[in-house]
Short mmCIF file of C-alpha atoms in Angstrom, two decimals:
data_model
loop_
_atom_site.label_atom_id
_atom_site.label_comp_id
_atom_site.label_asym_id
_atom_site.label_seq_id
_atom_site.Cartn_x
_atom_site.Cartn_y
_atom_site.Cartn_z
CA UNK S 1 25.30 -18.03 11.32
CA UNK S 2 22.74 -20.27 9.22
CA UNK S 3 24.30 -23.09 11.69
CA UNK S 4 23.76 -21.24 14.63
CA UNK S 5 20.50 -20.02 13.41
CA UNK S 6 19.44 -23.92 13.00
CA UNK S 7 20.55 -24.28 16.80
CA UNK S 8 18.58 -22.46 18.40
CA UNK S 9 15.70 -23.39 16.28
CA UNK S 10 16.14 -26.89 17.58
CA UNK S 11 16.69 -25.86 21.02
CA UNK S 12 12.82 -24.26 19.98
CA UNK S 13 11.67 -27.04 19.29
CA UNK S 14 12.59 -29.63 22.51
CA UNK S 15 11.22 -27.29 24.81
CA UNK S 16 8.00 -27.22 22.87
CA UNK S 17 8.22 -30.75 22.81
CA UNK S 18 8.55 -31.17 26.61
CA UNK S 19 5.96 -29.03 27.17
CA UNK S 20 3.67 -31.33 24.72
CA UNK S 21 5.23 -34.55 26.84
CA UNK S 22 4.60 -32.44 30.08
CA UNK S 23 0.83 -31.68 29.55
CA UNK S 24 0.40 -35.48 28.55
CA UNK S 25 1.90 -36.45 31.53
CA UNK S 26 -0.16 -34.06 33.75
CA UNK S 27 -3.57 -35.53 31.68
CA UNK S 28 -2.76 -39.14 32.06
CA UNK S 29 -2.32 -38.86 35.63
CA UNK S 30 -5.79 -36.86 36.27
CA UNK S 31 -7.43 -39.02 34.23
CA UNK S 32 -6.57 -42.49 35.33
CA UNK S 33 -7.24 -41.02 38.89
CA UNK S 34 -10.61 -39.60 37.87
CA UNK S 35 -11.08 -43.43 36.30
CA UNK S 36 -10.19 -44.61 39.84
CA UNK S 37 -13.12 -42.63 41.76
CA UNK S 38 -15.63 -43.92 38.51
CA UNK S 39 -14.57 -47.42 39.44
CA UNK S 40 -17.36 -49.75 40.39
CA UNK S 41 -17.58 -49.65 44.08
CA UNK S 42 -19.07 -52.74 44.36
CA UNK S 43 -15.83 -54.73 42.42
CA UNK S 44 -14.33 -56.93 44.67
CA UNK S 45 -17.70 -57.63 46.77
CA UNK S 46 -20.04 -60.57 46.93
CA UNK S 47 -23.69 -59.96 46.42
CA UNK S 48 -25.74 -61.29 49.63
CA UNK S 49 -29.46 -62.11 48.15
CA UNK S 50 -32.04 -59.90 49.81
CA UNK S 51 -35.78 -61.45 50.53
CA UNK S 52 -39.14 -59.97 51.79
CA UNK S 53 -37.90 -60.83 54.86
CA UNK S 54 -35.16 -58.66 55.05
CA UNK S 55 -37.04 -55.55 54.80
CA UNK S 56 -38.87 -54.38 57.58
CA UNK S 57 -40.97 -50.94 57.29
CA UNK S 58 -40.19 -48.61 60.57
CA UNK S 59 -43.34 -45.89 60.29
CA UNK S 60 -45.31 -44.36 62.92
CA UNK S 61 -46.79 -46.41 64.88
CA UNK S 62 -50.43 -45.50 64.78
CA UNK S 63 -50.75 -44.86 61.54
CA UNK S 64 -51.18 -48.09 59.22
CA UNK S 65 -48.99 -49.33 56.85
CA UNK S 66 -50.23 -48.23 53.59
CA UNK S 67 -50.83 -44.62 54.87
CA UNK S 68 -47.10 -44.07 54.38
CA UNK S 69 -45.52 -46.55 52.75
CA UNK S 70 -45.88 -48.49 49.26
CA UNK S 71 -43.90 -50.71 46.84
CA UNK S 72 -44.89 -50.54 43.29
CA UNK S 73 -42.97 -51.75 40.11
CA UNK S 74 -39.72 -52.35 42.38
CA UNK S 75 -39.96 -48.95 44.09
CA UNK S 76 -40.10 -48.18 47.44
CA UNK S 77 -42.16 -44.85 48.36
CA UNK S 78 -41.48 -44.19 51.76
CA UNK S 79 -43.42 -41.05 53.79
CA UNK S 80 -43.71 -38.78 56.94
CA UNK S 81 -45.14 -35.97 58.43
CA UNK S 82 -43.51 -33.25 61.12
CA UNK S 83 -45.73 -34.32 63.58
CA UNK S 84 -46.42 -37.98 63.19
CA UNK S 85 -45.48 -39.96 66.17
CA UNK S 86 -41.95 -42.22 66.39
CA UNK S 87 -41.89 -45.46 65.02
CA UNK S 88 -42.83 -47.03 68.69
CA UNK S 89 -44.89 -45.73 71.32
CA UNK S 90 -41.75 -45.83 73.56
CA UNK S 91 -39.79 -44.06 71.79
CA UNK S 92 -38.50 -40.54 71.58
CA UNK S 93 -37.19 -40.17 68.39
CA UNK S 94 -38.37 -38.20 65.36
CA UNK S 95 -40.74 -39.32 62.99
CA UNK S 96 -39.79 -41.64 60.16
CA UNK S 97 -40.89 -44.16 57.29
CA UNK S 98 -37.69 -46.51 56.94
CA UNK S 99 -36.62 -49.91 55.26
CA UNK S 100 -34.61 -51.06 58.19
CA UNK S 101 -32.71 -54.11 56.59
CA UNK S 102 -33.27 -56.60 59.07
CA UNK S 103 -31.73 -60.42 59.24
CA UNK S 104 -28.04 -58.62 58.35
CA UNK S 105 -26.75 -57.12 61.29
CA UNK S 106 -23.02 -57.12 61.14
CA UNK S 107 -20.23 -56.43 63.50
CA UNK S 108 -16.64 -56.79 61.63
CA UNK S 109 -15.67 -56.92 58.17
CA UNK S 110 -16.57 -54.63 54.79
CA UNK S 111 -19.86 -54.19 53.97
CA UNK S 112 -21.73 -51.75 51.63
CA UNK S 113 -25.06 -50.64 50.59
CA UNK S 114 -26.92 -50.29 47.40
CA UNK S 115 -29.90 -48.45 46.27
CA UNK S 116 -31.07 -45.79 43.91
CA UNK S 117 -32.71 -43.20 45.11
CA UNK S 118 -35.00 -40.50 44.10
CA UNK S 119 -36.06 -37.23 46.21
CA UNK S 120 -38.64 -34.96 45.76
CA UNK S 121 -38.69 -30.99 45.49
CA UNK S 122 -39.81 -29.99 48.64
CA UNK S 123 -38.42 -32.67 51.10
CA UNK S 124 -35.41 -31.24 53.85
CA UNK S 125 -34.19 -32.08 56.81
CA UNK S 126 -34.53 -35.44 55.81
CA UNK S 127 -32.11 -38.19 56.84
CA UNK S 128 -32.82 -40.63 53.64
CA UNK S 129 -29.92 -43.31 54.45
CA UNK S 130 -28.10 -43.94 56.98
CA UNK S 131 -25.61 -46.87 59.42
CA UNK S 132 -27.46 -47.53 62.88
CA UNK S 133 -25.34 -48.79 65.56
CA UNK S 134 -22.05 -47.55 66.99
CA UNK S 135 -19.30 -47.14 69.83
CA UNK S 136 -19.98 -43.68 70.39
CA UNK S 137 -23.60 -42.77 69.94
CA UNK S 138 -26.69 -44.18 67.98
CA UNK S 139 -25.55 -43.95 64.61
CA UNK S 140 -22.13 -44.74 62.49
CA UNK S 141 -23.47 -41.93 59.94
CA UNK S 142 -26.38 -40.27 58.72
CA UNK S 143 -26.75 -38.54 55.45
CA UNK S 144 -29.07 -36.02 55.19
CA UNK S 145 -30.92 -33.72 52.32
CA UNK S 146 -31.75 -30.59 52.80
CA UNK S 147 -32.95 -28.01 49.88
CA UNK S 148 -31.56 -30.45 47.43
CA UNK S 149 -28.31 -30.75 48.95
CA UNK S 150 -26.73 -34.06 50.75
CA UNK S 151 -25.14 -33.29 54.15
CA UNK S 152 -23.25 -35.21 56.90
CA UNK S 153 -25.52 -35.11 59.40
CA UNK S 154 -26.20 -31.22 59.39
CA UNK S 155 -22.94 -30.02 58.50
CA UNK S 156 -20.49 -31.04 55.57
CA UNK S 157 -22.02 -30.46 52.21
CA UNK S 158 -21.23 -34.07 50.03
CA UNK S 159 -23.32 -33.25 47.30
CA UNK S 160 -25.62 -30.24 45.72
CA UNK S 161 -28.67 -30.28 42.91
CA UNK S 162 -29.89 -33.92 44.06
CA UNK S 163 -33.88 -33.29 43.88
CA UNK S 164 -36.34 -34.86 41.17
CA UNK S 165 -33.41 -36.77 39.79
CA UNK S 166 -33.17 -40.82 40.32
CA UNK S 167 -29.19 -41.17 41.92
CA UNK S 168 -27.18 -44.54 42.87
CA UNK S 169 -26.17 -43.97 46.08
CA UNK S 170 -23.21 -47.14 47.44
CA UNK S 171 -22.02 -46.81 51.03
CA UNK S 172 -19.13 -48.83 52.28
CA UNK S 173 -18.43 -49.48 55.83
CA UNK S 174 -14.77 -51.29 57.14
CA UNK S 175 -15.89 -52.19 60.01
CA UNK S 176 -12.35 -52.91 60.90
CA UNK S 177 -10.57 -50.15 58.94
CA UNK S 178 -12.68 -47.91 60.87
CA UNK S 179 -13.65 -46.09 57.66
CA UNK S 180 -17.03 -45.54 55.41
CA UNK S 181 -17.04 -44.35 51.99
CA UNK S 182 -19.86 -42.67 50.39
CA UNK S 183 -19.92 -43.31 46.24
CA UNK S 184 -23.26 -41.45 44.37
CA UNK S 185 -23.46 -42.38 40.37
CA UNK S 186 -20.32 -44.61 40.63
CA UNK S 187 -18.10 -41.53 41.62
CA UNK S 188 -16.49 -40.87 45.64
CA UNK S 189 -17.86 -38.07 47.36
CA UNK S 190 -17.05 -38.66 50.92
CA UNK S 191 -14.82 -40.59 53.29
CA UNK S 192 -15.06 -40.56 57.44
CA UNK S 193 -14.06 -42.61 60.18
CA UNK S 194 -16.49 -43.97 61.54
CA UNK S 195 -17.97 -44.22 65.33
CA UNK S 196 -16.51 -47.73 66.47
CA UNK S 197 -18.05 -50.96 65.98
CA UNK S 198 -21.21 -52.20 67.51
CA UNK S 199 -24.02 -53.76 66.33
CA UNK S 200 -24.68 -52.54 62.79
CA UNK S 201 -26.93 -52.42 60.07
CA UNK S 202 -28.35 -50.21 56.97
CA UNK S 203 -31.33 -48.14 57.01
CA UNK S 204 -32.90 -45.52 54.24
CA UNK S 205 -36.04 -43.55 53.37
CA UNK S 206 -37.19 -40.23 55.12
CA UNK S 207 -36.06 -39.47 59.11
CA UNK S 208 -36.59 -36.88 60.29
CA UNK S 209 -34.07 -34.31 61.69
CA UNK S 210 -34.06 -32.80 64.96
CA UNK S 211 -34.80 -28.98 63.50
CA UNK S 212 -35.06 -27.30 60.21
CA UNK S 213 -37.39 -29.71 58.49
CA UNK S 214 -39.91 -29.71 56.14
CA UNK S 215 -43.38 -30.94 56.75
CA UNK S 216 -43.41 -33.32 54.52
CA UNK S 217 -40.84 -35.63 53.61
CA UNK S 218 -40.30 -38.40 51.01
CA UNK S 219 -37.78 -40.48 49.14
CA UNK S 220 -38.62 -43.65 47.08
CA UNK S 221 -35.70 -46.47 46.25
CA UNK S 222 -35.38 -48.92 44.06
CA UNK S 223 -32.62 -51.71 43.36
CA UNK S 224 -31.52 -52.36 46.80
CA UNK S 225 -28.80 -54.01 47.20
CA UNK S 226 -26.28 -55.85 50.08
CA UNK S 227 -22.79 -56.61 49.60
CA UNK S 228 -19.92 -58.19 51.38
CA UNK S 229 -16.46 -58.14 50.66
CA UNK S 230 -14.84 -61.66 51.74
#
């Protein structure tokens, strides 16, 4: 009996041991794929320097320069109104204040933007960055704010609680994957196909949406930053 007794106490003790090995397994795996989506999205890129040059300030057009737009201590503040006019006289568009990064245009390859970004209590239905240029229609994407929260255009929710808070924001485009990738504070939030190739290139700050917006809108950035994977 005392034999059988030691048994099953053994047989006890393997499955508690399993279990232990079990959990550790299940643990490992979620965290080395939770270390995978913290992974530096810009590993494996080049840097491509940036100059005054490349940044060219899209604002309505009759109002001046400083009226919505200034760059103090390496931040961009970039403002707009409801009703201020488009960014040219022959345009239709909505209002906007936007670094358009100019000189960079691409067509093919991986590319990503970098920037930190910072928006205000208060600002919505805001497109703060976006990719201009695409097969099918004016833009690759657009992401959007409103009431704190970071949408695909106006629909899929990416991200919640983003006002009053400074956030890096990286977004990858394979041109030739057909694929862009949307990392905020070093962790993926969103993947989508994107809308083709075409002539392509980044833009951020505050543009307006077509309805549902505040009047006033604002976003500064800071750090911007160009990569290309070769």
């Amino acid at each position: 009996m005392p034999g059988h007794l030691d048994f099953l106490q053994s047989v006890k003790n393997m499955d508690f041991s399993y279990k232990n090995v079990s959990f550790l397994v299940v643990f490992l795996t979620a965290a080395y794929f939770f270390l995978l989506s913290c992974a530096d999205p810009t590993e494996g890129f080049t840097n491509v320097p940036l100059t005054q040059e490349n940044f060219e300030i899209q604002r309505p057009y009759d109002i001046p320069l400083e009226e919505r737009y200034s760059f103090l201590n390496g931040t961009h503040r970039l403002w707009v109104y409801a009703n201020d006019k488009p960014h040219d006289p022959n345009s239709h568009t909505q209002p906007r204040t936007e670094v358009r990064i100019r000189g960079l245009d691409y067509y093919s390859g991986v590319w990503q933007f970098e920037g930190h970004a910072f928006v205000p209590n208060g600002t919505s239905g805001a497109t703060i960055v976006q990719i201009h240029g695409a097969s099918h229609g004016a833009t690759t994407i657009i992401l959007r704010i409103y009431n704190g929260d970071m949408r695909y255009y106006s629909g899929q929710v990416v991200a919640t609680d983003l006002y009053d808070k400074w956030f890096r924001v990286n977004l990858i485009h394979d041109v030739d994957g057909g694929k862009v990738t949307l990392f905020l504070d070093g962790v993926e939030k969103f993947e989508t196909k994107d809308q083709g190739p075409g002539e392509l290139h980044f833009k951020c700050g505050v543009y307006a949406a077509p309805a549902n917006i505040s009047y006033y809108m604002e976003s500064k950035w800071r750090d911007i930053k160009i990569y290309k994977q070769y």
